[in-house]
Coordinates of C-alpha atoms in Angstrom, one line a residue:
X263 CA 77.7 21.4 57.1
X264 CA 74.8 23.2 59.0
X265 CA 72.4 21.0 61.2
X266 CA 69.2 20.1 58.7
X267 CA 66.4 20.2 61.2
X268 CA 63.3 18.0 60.6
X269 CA 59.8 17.7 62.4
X270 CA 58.1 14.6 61.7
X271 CA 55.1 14.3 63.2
X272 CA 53.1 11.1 64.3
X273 CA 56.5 10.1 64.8
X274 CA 55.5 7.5 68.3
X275 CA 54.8 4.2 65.7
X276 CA 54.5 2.9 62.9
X277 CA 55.6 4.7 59.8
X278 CA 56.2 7.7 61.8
X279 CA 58.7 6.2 64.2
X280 CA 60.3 4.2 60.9
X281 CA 61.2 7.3 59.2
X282 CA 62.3 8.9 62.5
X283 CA 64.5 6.5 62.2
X284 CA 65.7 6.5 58.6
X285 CA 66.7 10.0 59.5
X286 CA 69.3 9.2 62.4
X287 CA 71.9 10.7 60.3
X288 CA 74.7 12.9 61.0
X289 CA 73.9 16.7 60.5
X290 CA 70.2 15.5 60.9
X291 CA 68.0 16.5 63.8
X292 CA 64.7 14.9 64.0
X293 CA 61.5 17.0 65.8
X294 CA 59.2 14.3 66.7
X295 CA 55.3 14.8 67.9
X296 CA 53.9 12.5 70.2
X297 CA 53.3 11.4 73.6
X298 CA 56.0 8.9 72.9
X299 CA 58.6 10.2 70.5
X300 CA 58.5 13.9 71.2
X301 CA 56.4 17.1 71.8
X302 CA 52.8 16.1 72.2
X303 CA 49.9 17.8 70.3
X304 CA 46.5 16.4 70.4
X305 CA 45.0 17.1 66.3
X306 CA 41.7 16.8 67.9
X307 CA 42.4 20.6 69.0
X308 CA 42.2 23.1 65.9
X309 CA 45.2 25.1 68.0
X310 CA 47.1 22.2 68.1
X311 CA 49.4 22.7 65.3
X312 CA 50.1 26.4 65.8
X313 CA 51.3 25.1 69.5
X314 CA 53.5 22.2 68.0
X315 CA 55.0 24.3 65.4
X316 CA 56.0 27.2 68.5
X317 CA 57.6 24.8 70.3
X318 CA 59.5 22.7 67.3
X319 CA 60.4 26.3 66.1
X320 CA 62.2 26.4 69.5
X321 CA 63.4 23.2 70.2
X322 CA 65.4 24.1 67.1
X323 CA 66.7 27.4 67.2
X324 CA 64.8 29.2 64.9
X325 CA 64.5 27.1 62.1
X326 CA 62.6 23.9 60.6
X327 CA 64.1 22.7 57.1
X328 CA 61.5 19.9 56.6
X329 CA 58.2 19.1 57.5
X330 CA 56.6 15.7 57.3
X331 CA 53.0 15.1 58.1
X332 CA 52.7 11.6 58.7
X333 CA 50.2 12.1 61.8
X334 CA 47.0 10.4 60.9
X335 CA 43.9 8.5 61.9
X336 CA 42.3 5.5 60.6
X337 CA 38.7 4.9 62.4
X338 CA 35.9 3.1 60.6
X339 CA 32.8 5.3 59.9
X340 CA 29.7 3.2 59.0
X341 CA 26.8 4.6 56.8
X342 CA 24.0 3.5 59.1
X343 CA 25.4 5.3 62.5
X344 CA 23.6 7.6 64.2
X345 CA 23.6 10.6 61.7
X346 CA 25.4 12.8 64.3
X347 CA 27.9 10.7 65.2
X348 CA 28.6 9.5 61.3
X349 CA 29.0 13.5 60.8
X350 CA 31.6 13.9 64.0
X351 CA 33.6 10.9 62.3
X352 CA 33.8 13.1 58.9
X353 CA 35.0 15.9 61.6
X354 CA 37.4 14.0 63.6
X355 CA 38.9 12.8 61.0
X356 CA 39.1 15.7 58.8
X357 CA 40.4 17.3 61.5
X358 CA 43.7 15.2 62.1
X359 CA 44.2 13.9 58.6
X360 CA 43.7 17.5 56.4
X361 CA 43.5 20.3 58.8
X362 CA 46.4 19.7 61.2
X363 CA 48.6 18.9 58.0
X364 CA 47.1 22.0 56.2
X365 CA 47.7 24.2 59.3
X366 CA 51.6 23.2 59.8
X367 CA 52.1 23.4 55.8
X368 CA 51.0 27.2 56.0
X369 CA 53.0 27.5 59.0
X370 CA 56.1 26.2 57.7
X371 CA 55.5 28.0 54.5
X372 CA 55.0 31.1 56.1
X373 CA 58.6 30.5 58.2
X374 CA 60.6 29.9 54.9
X375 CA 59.1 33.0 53.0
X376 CA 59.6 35.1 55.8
X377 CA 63.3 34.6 56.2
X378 CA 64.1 33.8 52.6
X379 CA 65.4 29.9 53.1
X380 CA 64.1 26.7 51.3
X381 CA 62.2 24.5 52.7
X382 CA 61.3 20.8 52.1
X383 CA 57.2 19.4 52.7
X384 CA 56.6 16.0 52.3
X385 CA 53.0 14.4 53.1
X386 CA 52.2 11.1 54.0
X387 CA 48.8 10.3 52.1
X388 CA 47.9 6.9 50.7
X389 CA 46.4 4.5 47.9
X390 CA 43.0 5.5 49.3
X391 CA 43.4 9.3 47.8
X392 CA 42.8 7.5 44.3
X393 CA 41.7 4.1 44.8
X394 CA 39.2 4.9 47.4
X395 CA 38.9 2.6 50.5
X396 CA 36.4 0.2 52.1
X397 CA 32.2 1.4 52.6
X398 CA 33.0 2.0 56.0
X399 CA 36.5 4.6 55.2
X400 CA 34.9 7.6 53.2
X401 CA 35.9 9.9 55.3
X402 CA 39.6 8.2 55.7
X403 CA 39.6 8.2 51.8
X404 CA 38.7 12.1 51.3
X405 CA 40.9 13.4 53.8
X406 CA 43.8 11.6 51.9
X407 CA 42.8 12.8 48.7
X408 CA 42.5 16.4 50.2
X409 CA 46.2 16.0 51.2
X410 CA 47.5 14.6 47.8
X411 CA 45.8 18.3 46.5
X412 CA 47.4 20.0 48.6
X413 CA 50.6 19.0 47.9
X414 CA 50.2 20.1 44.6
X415 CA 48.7 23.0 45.4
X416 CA 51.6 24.3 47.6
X417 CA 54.1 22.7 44.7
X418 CA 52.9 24.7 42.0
X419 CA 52.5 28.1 44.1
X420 CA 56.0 28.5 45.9
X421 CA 58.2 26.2 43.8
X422 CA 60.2 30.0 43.1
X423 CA 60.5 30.5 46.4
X424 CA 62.8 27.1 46.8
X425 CA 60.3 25.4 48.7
X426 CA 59.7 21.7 47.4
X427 CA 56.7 19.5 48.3
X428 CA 56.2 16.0 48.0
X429 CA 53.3 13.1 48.8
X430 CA 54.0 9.7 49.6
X431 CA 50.9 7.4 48.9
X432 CA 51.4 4.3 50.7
X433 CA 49.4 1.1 50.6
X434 CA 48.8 -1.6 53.0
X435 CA 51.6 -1.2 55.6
X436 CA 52.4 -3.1 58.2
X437 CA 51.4 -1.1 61.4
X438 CA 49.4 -1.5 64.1
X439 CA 46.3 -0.1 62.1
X440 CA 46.8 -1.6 58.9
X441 CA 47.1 -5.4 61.0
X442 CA 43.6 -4.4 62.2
X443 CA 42.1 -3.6 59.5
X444 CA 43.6 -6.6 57.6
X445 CA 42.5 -9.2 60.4
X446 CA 39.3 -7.8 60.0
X447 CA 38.8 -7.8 56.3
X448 CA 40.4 -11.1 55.1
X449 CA 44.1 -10.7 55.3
X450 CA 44.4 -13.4 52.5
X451 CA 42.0 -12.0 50.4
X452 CA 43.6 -8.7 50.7
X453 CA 47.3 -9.9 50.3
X454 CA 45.6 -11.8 46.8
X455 CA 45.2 -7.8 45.4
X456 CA 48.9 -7.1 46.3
X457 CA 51.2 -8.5 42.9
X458 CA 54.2 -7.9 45.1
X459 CA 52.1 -10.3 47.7
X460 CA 52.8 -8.8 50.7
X461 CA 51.9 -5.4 52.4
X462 CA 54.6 -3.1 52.6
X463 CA 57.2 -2.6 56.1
X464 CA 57.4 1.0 57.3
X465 CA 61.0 1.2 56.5
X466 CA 60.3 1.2 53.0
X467 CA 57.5 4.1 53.4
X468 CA 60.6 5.6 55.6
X469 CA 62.9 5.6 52.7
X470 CA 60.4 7.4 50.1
X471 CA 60.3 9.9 52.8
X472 CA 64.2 10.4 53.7
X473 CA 64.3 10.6 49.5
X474 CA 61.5 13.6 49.5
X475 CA 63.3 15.1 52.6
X476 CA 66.6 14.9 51.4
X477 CA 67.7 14.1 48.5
X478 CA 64.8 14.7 45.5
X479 CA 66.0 16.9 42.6
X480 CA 63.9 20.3 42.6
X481 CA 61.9 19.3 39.6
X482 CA 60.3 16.5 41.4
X483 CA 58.5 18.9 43.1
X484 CA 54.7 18.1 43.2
X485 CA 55.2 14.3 42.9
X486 CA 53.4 11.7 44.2
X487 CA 55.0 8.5 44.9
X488 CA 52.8 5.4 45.8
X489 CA 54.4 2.4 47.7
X490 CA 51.9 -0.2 47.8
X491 CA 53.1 -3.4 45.9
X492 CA 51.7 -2.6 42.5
X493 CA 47.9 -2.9 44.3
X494 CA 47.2 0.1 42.4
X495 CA 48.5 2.0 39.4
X496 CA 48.5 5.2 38.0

């Protein structure tokens, strides 16, 4: 069976590093991004992807199977900042969330056109692309909403060329940002929304993914999958 190579990025913690690890399979080889996990690429830098993707493409051999965009930030942007600096939040996070994902989706489509292969996209998103999030998340919210599009988008447009995409909309998760943000906003209060009554553990987020990556039939092409204890329904 030929190697199945897979760049993950945001792959250092959290869900990232859990579904790095849910792909530690034989025939699997896992491309991670980050200063701990793998090739580094700052998202702050528009020409950041188009690097990462160069050097992924060489790291293995020539060819990516799978892309998942799981890189992402989650900063609070309050209403009543300075109006320049509430506008550089909208940017910055734009900027990581959307446009690096959008910029390595292109690329990878690009790749698989180009030399006639399949090719697997899955997108980490979250609850927030349809729920919304908290006053102080617009930004957070959009960019994740953006991404959930996007996946569509690319699904209904190259689904004859055999290339498959996927979202993945988690909830609450336990990682180091979601323990933040839950500390900060009432964890018990929070938890109370959850039916399932807890948050969720990377590894399950990690298994959605190695399902979208791996194993999904073709017609699931374009579907979202939320993980977040029943917190929100669709």
């Amino acid at each position: 069976m030929a190697m199945i190579h897979i760049l993950v990025t945001g792959s250092s913690r959290g869900i990232g590093a859990a579904i790095a690890d849910a792909l530690s399979l034989p025939d699997i080889a896992v491309i991670g991004h980050g200063t701990a996990s793998g090739i580094a690429a700052d998202f702050t830098d528009p020409t950041a992807p188009a690097k990462l993707w160069a050097a992924a493409l060489e790291q293995s051999g020539g060819g990516i199977d799978v892309l998942i965009n799981n890189a992402g930030i989650f900063e609070a942007n309050p209403i009543d900042r300075d109006p320049d600096d509430w506008a550089d939040g909208w940017t910055r996070t734009m900027q990581v969330n959307l446009g690096a994902s959008a910029a390595l989706c292109r690329l990878a489509v690009l790749h698989w056109r180009a030399n006639g292969r399949a090719g697997r996209i899955v997108n980490i998103a979250s609850r927030a692309a349809y729920r919304g999030d908290s006053p102080d998340h617009w930004h957070y919210a959009a960019s994740k909403a953006g991404m959930v599009a996007m996946t569509k988008t690319i699904a209904r447009g190259y689904a004859r060329d055999g290339i498959l995409a996927f979202a993945i909309c988690p909830g609450f998760t336990m990682t180091g940002m979601a323990d933040d943000y839950l500390a900060s906003r009432g964890g018990d209060k929070l938890l109370a929304d959850i039916p399932l009554g807890r948050v969720a553990d990377p590894a399950e987020v990690a298994a959605a993914a190695r399902f979208c990556a791996l194993e999904a039939p073709p017609s699931m092409t374009g579907a979202v999958l939320d993980v977040n204890g029943a917190s929100y329904v669709r």
